[in-house]
Amino acid sequence: MTALPLKQRFQLSRFVLGEKAQAGEITLNQRRIFILPTQRGLNFVVLIGLLLLIAFVYNNNLAYLLGFLLASVFFIAILHSYRSLAGLTVRAGQTTDAFAGESAGFEIRLTNPTPVARSLVSISLENTETLALAADSITALTLYKKATQRGVLTAGTITIASTYPLGLFRAWSPLRFDMKALIYPKPAPASSPIPEAYGEQTYRGQLKKGVDDFYGLNAYQPGDAIRHIHWKAFAKGQGLLSKQYGSEHSGEIWLDYQQTAGHNLEERLSQLCRWLLDAEQTGLHYGLKLPSLTLEPGHGQAHLTTCLAELARF
Amino acid sequence: MPVSKSHLLFILSAIGLIVLPHVKHIPASVFGFFYVLLGWRFIAVWQTRWLPNRAVVLVLSIAGIAILYRQNLGILGQDAGTNLFITALGLKLFEIKAQRDLYLIVFLAFIVASSQFLYEQNVLMAVYILLVCTLLLATLVTVNSYRTQTRQALKTAATLILQALPMAIVLFILFPRLEAPQWLVLEEDHKALSGLSEVLEPGSITNLGLSDQLVFRAKFTGNIPPPAERYWRGPVLYYTDGKHWSQPDAQRLQKPPQLTGEPYRYTLLMEPQSKNWVFGLDMPGTVQSPLMQQANYQLITGDNPEKRSEYHLIAYPNYNTGELGEPLQQETLRLPGEPAHRIRELVEQLHGFDGPPQAFIDRLLNYFRQEEFHYTLTPPLIEHNPIETFLFETRHGFCSHYAAAFTYLMRVAHIPARIVTGYQGGELNAVGSFLEIRQANAHAWAEVWLQGQGWVRVDPTAAIAPERIEHGINIDQQAVSGALSFAAQTVRPGTALSWLKHARQTWDNLDYNWQRWVINYDNSNQSQLLSSLGINDIKTLVYWLLTSIGSFTALLSLFLLRKTRSQPDPSRLLYQRFCRKIARHGLTRHPSEGALAFAGRINSLLPARAAEVNRITHLYLKLRYGQHARKTDFEQLRKSVSKFKA
């Protein structure tokens, strides 16, 4: 760890936000750990004052001694507070991507390489996890942060804190890691079905022709292809029904940005996202066409993640 | 964080223990009320439906206030405050919802703990309170731990207290002691303290209780006076109506006596007294404020006697008080009426009217010795003419009877005489080499004025029971058997009794030092101690305070934080040693080069050492990354690296 210039060392943001984000491991030491009395600690000072007042009024030496003892305990608690965090190493782990509106997960690996057990350590991002760390132990845990916007979400400041041993002081260390989670677009409501595979030429030879393999009717939903509407039923006054074709379960389709309907970029990406999820779920082989890039059709979780990641970065 | 069952058990036990010693000082109703609430809360830890609702808590609070109100204690003052805090503590137990409430209870408990010291300040109480404070801190530790581990919490709390003690002691010594301003001092209740009284009435006492309660201690620098010279002077009684003997009005000493002989220098540590009498060894030399010497040579103090106090005194074994003034002569010769015929006959028989005074005294003492006079602590009750009845009929009595009878007979023979009360003897504490004087050492003797010698001490009890003077009363035995014994306290060394005696003396010595250095440490002690350390002004004091706290903190940090540095892996250290050796061949490992790759590079350049290098690399990798590394592997690595020739 390099020494900090004096000006940087006294920046107020270090106390709250932590230092500049960095990759790799951070060891908690005197530069990273801050200690301030809690509300209870301040009340304890008032208590000590009261005890000394009693001692003073009654000129009682043992009451003085008790007051001084508690004052010394208060003072020494600072060292113990520091000790509750000092020497721990923190490392960024995996991140869990999420859809906008959900919470992204940031894994933190907390190592106690010292022979001193830590009885209370809390780690917080938006949620707070509390744990104890045995001597020479490693713990991994995941913190969550709510994602509001599509794109890249940085973890921000992760605060490690402890009020051990007496709760009179809080030692804390704000840490920033180079941790980024991808935030996929929020999937559009399941109202627009996957567009019909319009490029029949892409069908693989062994697959049946999907358009012929009629298997049932569904209520019409906006976006259904007009030629799939069951006009006869409509004529009978049964309302708008769409014909569904079996080929959609085994076919290969292209999901194209240009095909999406929506008022703006985000809505259209949401639509694409919904299609990707539905296609994966129904077992289709699907490719993704964005104005800037094309992903060849594929299938499986890995393929889905690649596609979703492209949407997030778009 | 919610409050768990174990937190509750911890805190309830702690405050149960902290209030317990107050049983002696607070009214039974308040004490009972508190423990009923505590017991109730304890049950409710397991049976949560027993928890009272808000209405019941309100009723309980009103009941608590009513109990306090009935005691008529007011609001201010130590009794009122203690009762108020204990009641509040009890009521607060039913309102533990969050950790905040636990903290409030712990803080209240610390105040109750400190109020305990307003009543009792002995070593045992201090240790007890210290232990309970550890328990209170342990409660806070459990609240601030992820898992509740009772032993671990207690250990942490004890560590904190032990580490805090040295700093607390430094603060205790250096913190300036000031007298509280007058408006802050609250009126204290006067407590009944037993001790000598102003009036002596020998005939009315049928059972003189011997209490081993400590009255004062005397620590001598140099010689300790022999038992027969240990007379500690108290009130001097002149006036008598034949039954009671009482003091004259206080008068300041006008003419100090002529003092000769090797002086005894000593420090007198008085326990709290109800009267302002200070028992100086006969005959006290000049005294300093706050002490005053009265015309009858008794010492009195101008300070509050209910506080323990320390005096540096000097005493001379020989003295001559010189001429007797006319008024004093009349007062010390005055008889309540015409003496009885039998008494006049006795004085005449002993040549009190025609012989020299000294001869009469000797004959009278001899008379006491040879006739059937007995020393007893359970004399018969004498309602009329106590002196005459005692001399001719009952003939059983203790020091007061003999002193009164003797003084009376002296006055009949026209020798000025008076009774001196005080203490006689005292047990030598061999451990601390000081004398301890207890209530059982209370004594009364006579003083006669002789031409050319002044006031001379005569102890008629010594004629009846010389052992009483030589050895003192055996308090322990008296307490056990009820019988009186003056057995010489020679306990054979090595026996259980001698161990017991030694243990008791060690304890008394500890108590003496505790009283002297801790309880009694005040403004004057402090300035004395500080100036002996070279601290004479506030600047030096602050300097000392900061230096000692600073250096102590530095030491403690070193001790506490040494283990929070991660220890380098010992096998890695060995490997680094190997790398330094290999470096002499011009081969250095690149930062990104793995151990295996490095070994490959070495082998290609130093094929002769391949076996050794491979062995070391293999062992190192096994120890550092392998699953089944054993201790023997480490030993092998250590040997291989040290054998490896650079």
Short mmCIF file of C-alpha atoms in Angstrom, two decimals, chain B residues 232-470:
data_model
loop_
_atom_site.label_atom_id
_atom_site.label_comp_id
_atom_site.label_asym_id
_atom_site.label_seq_id
_atom_site.Cartn_x
_atom_site.Cartn_y
_atom_site.Cartn_z
CA TRP B 232 -4.63 6.05 75.38
CA ARG B 233 -6.14 9.12 76.97
CA GLY B 234 -9.81 9.94 76.52
CA PRO B 235 -12.33 12.01 78.50
CA VAL B 236 -11.36 12.95 82.04
CA LEU B 237 -14.18 12.82 84.60
CA TYR B 238 -14.31 15.07 87.69
CA TYR B 239 -17.85 15.63 88.83
CA THR B 240 -19.67 13.00 90.76
CA ASP B 241 -22.93 12.66 92.64
CA GLY B 242 -21.76 9.38 94.09
CA LYS B 243 -23.29 7.42 91.20
CA HIS B 244 -22.36 9.19 87.96
CA TRP B 245 -19.08 10.68 86.98
CA SER B 246 -18.94 13.38 84.31
CA GLN B 247 -16.67 15.77 82.42
CA PRO B 248 -16.08 19.43 83.18
CA ASP B 249 -16.64 22.07 80.50
CA ALA B 250 -14.03 22.07 77.80
CA GLN B 251 -11.02 24.30 78.46
CA ARG B 252 -8.00 24.89 76.33
CA LEU B 253 -4.66 23.84 77.75
CA GLN B 254 -2.93 26.84 79.28
CA LYS B 255 0.27 25.44 80.65
CA PRO B 256 1.79 22.46 78.84
CA PRO B 257 3.35 19.81 81.09
CA GLN B 258 7.06 19.33 81.36
CA LEU B 259 7.86 16.34 79.18
CA THR B 260 10.91 14.12 79.49
CA GLY B 261 12.16 10.77 78.35
CA GLU B 262 12.57 9.09 74.96
CA PRO B 263 9.53 10.21 72.91
CA TYR B 264 7.37 7.81 70.94
CA ARG B 265 6.49 9.02 67.47
CA TYR B 266 3.49 7.49 65.82
CA THR B 267 0.70 7.91 63.32
CA LEU B 268 -2.79 7.54 64.68
CA LEU B 269 -5.46 6.41 62.24
CA MET B 270 -8.86 6.97 63.82
CA GLU B 271 -11.85 5.00 62.60
CA PRO B 272 -15.09 6.98 62.26
CA GLN B 273 -16.29 8.16 65.67
CA SER B 274 -19.36 9.92 66.89
CA LYS B 275 -17.36 12.19 69.22
CA ASN B 276 -14.45 14.43 68.44
CA TRP B 277 -12.12 12.68 70.89
CA VAL B 278 -8.71 11.58 69.70
CA PHE B 279 -7.01 9.02 71.88
CA GLY B 280 -3.42 10.10 72.25
CA LEU B 281 -0.85 8.00 74.05
CA ASP B 282 -0.11 9.36 77.52
CA MET B 283 1.36 11.99 77.66
CA PRO B 284 0.78 13.72 74.29
CA GLY B 285 3.31 16.34 73.21
CA THR B 286 2.44 19.46 71.25
CA VAL B 287 -0.19 18.97 68.58
CA GLN B 288 -1.04 20.78 65.39
CA SER B 289 -4.32 21.85 63.87
CA PRO B 290 -6.95 20.39 63.56
CA LEU B 291 -6.05 18.85 66.93
CA MET B 292 -6.36 20.73 70.20
CA GLN B 293 -5.21 19.73 73.62
CA GLN B 294 -7.57 20.38 76.47
CA ALA B 295 -6.70 21.49 79.97
CA ASN B 296 -6.93 17.89 81.14
CA TYR B 297 -4.53 16.85 78.34
CA GLN B 298 -7.22 15.10 76.30
CA LEU B 299 -6.92 15.61 72.54
CA ILE B 300 -9.90 16.69 70.49
CA THR B 301 -10.19 17.29 66.78
CA GLY B 302 -11.76 20.16 64.91
CA ASP B 303 -12.49 17.94 61.90
CA ASN B 304 -15.53 15.81 61.31
CA PRO B 305 -14.94 12.72 63.49
CA GLU B 306 -17.22 10.59 61.30
CA LYS B 307 -14.53 10.59 58.69
CA ARG B 308 -11.47 8.42 59.03
CA SER B 309 -8.59 10.67 59.85
CA GLU B 310 -4.90 10.44 60.37
CA TYR B 311 -2.76 12.30 62.92
CA HIS B 312 0.97 12.44 63.41
CA LEU B 313 1.58 12.47 67.13
CA ILE B 314 4.31 12.35 69.69
CA ALA B 315 4.14 11.04 73.28
CA TYR B 316 6.48 11.19 76.25
CA PRO B 317 6.63 8.48 78.88
CA ASN B 318 7.56 10.86 81.70
CA TYR B 319 5.89 14.10 82.54
CA ASN B 320 5.35 16.58 85.30
CA THR B 321 2.20 18.67 85.10
CA GLY B 322 3.38 21.02 87.84
CA GLU B 323 1.26 23.03 90.26
CA LEU B 324 -2.46 22.57 90.61
CA GLY B 325 -4.62 25.69 90.32
CA GLU B 326 -7.05 26.56 93.08
CA PRO B 327 -10.30 25.94 91.16
CA LEU B 328 -9.08 22.61 89.81
CA GLN B 329 -7.98 21.54 93.25
CA GLN B 330 -11.43 22.22 94.61
CA GLU B 331 -13.09 20.40 91.75
CA THR B 332 -10.95 17.31 92.10
CA LEU B 333 -11.44 17.15 95.84
CA ARG B 334 -15.17 17.67 95.87
CA LEU B 335 -17.26 14.88 97.37
CA PRO B 336 -20.98 14.46 96.73
CA GLY B 337 -21.71 14.49 100.48
CA GLU B 338 -20.39 13.42 103.76
CA PRO B 339 -18.65 10.03 103.26
CA ALA B 340 -20.16 7.04 105.00
CA HIS B 341 -18.83 5.95 108.34
CA ARG B 342 -17.44 2.67 107.00
CA ILE B 343 -15.48 4.54 104.33
CA ARG B 344 -13.95 6.97 106.80
CA GLU B 345 -12.95 4.00 108.95
CA LEU B 346 -11.30 2.31 105.99
CA VAL B 347 -9.32 5.43 105.05
CA GLU B 348 -8.25 5.89 108.63
CA GLN B 349 -7.23 2.23 108.86
CA LEU B 350 -5.04 2.67 105.79
CA HIS B 351 -3.50 5.86 107.24
CA GLY B 352 -5.13 8.07 104.67
CA PHE B 353 -5.50 10.97 107.07
CA ASP B 354 -2.11 10.88 108.74
CA GLY B 355 0.35 9.31 106.31
CA PRO B 356 1.97 10.66 103.14
CA PRO B 357 -0.21 10.38 99.99
CA GLN B 358 2.05 7.88 98.22
CA ALA B 359 1.98 5.53 101.20
CA PHE B 360 -1.81 5.69 101.29
CA ILE B 361 -2.02 4.87 97.58
CA ASP B 362 0.22 1.85 98.03
CA ARG B 363 -1.75 0.64 101.01
CA LEU B 364 -5.03 1.03 99.18
CA LEU B 365 -3.77 -0.90 96.17
CA ASN B 366 -2.48 -3.55 98.51
CA TYR B 367 -5.87 -3.65 100.18
CA PHE B 368 -7.53 -4.30 96.83
CA ARG B 369 -5.01 -7.00 96.14
CA GLN B 370 -5.26 -8.83 99.44
CA GLU B 371 -8.93 -8.60 100.22
CA GLU B 372 -11.50 -10.63 98.30
CA PHE B 373 -11.87 -8.30 95.34
CA HIS B 374 -12.65 -9.79 91.95
CA TYR B 375 -12.39 -8.58 88.42
CA THR B 376 -15.43 -9.43 86.32
CA LEU B 377 -17.27 -8.14 83.31
CA THR B 378 -20.62 -9.26 84.74
CA PRO B 379 -20.84 -7.43 88.07
CA PRO B 380 -24.00 -7.33 90.16
CA LEU B 381 -26.28 -4.34 89.86
CA ILE B 382 -25.80 -1.75 92.62
CA GLU B 383 -28.67 0.65 93.02
CA HIS B 384 -27.82 2.66 96.15
CA ASN B 385 -24.49 4.02 97.35
CA PRO B 386 -22.57 2.20 94.65
CA ILE B 387 -19.11 2.94 96.04
CA GLU B 388 -19.84 1.85 99.57
CA THR B 389 -21.75 -1.24 98.45
CA PHE B 390 -18.97 -2.18 96.06
CA LEU B 391 -16.21 -1.73 98.65
CA PHE B 392 -17.86 -3.65 101.44
CA GLU B 393 -20.43 -5.97 99.93
CA THR B 394 -20.34 -6.97 96.28
CA ARG B 395 -16.59 -6.62 95.64
CA HIS B 396 -17.04 -7.75 92.03
CA GLY B 397 -16.44 -5.22 89.28
CA PHE B 398 -14.42 -4.07 86.33
CA CYS B 399 -12.12 -1.16 85.71
CA SER B 400 -14.77 1.55 86.18
CA HIS B 401 -15.75 0.24 89.59
CA TYR B 402 -12.18 0.20 90.80
CA ALA B 403 -11.30 3.57 89.27
CA ALA B 404 -14.41 5.20 90.80
CA ALA B 405 -13.86 3.68 94.22
CA PHE B 406 -10.20 4.54 94.19
CA THR B 407 -10.82 8.15 93.15
CA TYR B 408 -13.49 8.53 95.80
CA LEU B 409 -11.25 7.20 98.57
CA MET B 410 -8.41 9.51 97.46
CA ARG B 411 -10.68 12.52 97.74
CA VAL B 412 -11.81 11.39 101.17
CA ALA B 413 -8.13 11.38 102.15
CA HIS B 414 -7.87 14.91 100.67
CA ILE B 415 -5.75 13.92 97.69
CA PRO B 416 -6.94 15.55 94.39
CA ALA B 417 -8.07 12.73 92.15
CA ARG B 418 -10.06 12.18 88.95
CA ILE B 419 -11.03 9.36 86.60
CA VAL B 420 -9.49 9.12 83.14
CA THR B 421 -11.29 7.05 80.54
CA GLY B 422 -9.79 5.84 77.30
CA TYR B 423 -8.22 2.70 76.02
CA GLN B 424 -5.53 0.53 77.41
CA GLY B 425 -3.31 -1.90 75.55
CA GLY B 426 -3.81 -2.84 71.94
CA GLU B 427 -2.76 -5.82 69.91
CA LEU B 428 0.47 -5.62 67.99
CA ASN B 429 0.06 -6.54 64.36
CA ALA B 430 3.33 -8.27 63.62
CA VAL B 431 2.87 -8.04 59.85
CA GLY B 432 2.45 -4.31 59.66
CA SER B 433 4.03 -3.56 63.08
CA PHE B 434 1.24 -1.35 64.29
CA LEU B 435 -1.08 -1.48 67.27
CA GLU B 436 -4.76 -2.12 66.85
CA ILE B 437 -7.05 -0.79 69.56
CA ARG B 438 -10.55 -2.18 69.69
CA GLN B 439 -13.64 -1.31 71.73
CA ALA B 440 -12.81 -4.17 74.09
CA ASN B 441 -9.68 -2.25 75.09
CA ALA B 442 -11.81 0.49 76.67
CA HIS B 443 -10.53 1.24 80.12
CA ALA B 444 -10.85 3.60 83.07
CA TRP B 445 -8.10 4.51 85.49
CA ALA B 446 -7.41 7.15 88.09
CA GLU B 447 -5.15 10.16 88.24
CA VAL B 448 -4.00 11.68 91.52
CA TRP B 449 -2.20 14.95 92.03
CA LEU B 450 0.91 14.66 94.12
CA GLN B 451 3.08 17.52 95.28
CA GLY B 452 6.16 17.85 93.09
CA GLN B 453 4.97 15.31 90.54
CA GLY B 454 1.73 16.79 89.29
CA TRP B 455 -0.91 14.43 87.98
CA VAL B 456 0.18 10.80 88.35
CA ARG B 457 -1.55 7.87 86.74
CA VAL B 458 -2.66 5.11 89.10
CA ASP B 459 -4.47 2.11 87.72
CA PRO B 460 -6.26 0.22 90.50
CA THR B 461 -7.33 -2.47 88.02
CA ALA B 462 -3.67 -3.36 87.68
CA ALA B 463 -3.70 -4.29 91.37
CA ILE B 464 -6.67 -6.64 90.96
CA ALA B 465 -5.95 -8.04 87.54
CA PRO B 466 -2.40 -7.19 86.53
CA GLU B 467 -2.76 -9.54 83.52
CA ARG B 468 -5.42 -7.18 82.19
CA ILE B 469 -2.76 -4.54 81.84
CA GLU B 470 0.15 -6.75 80.86
#
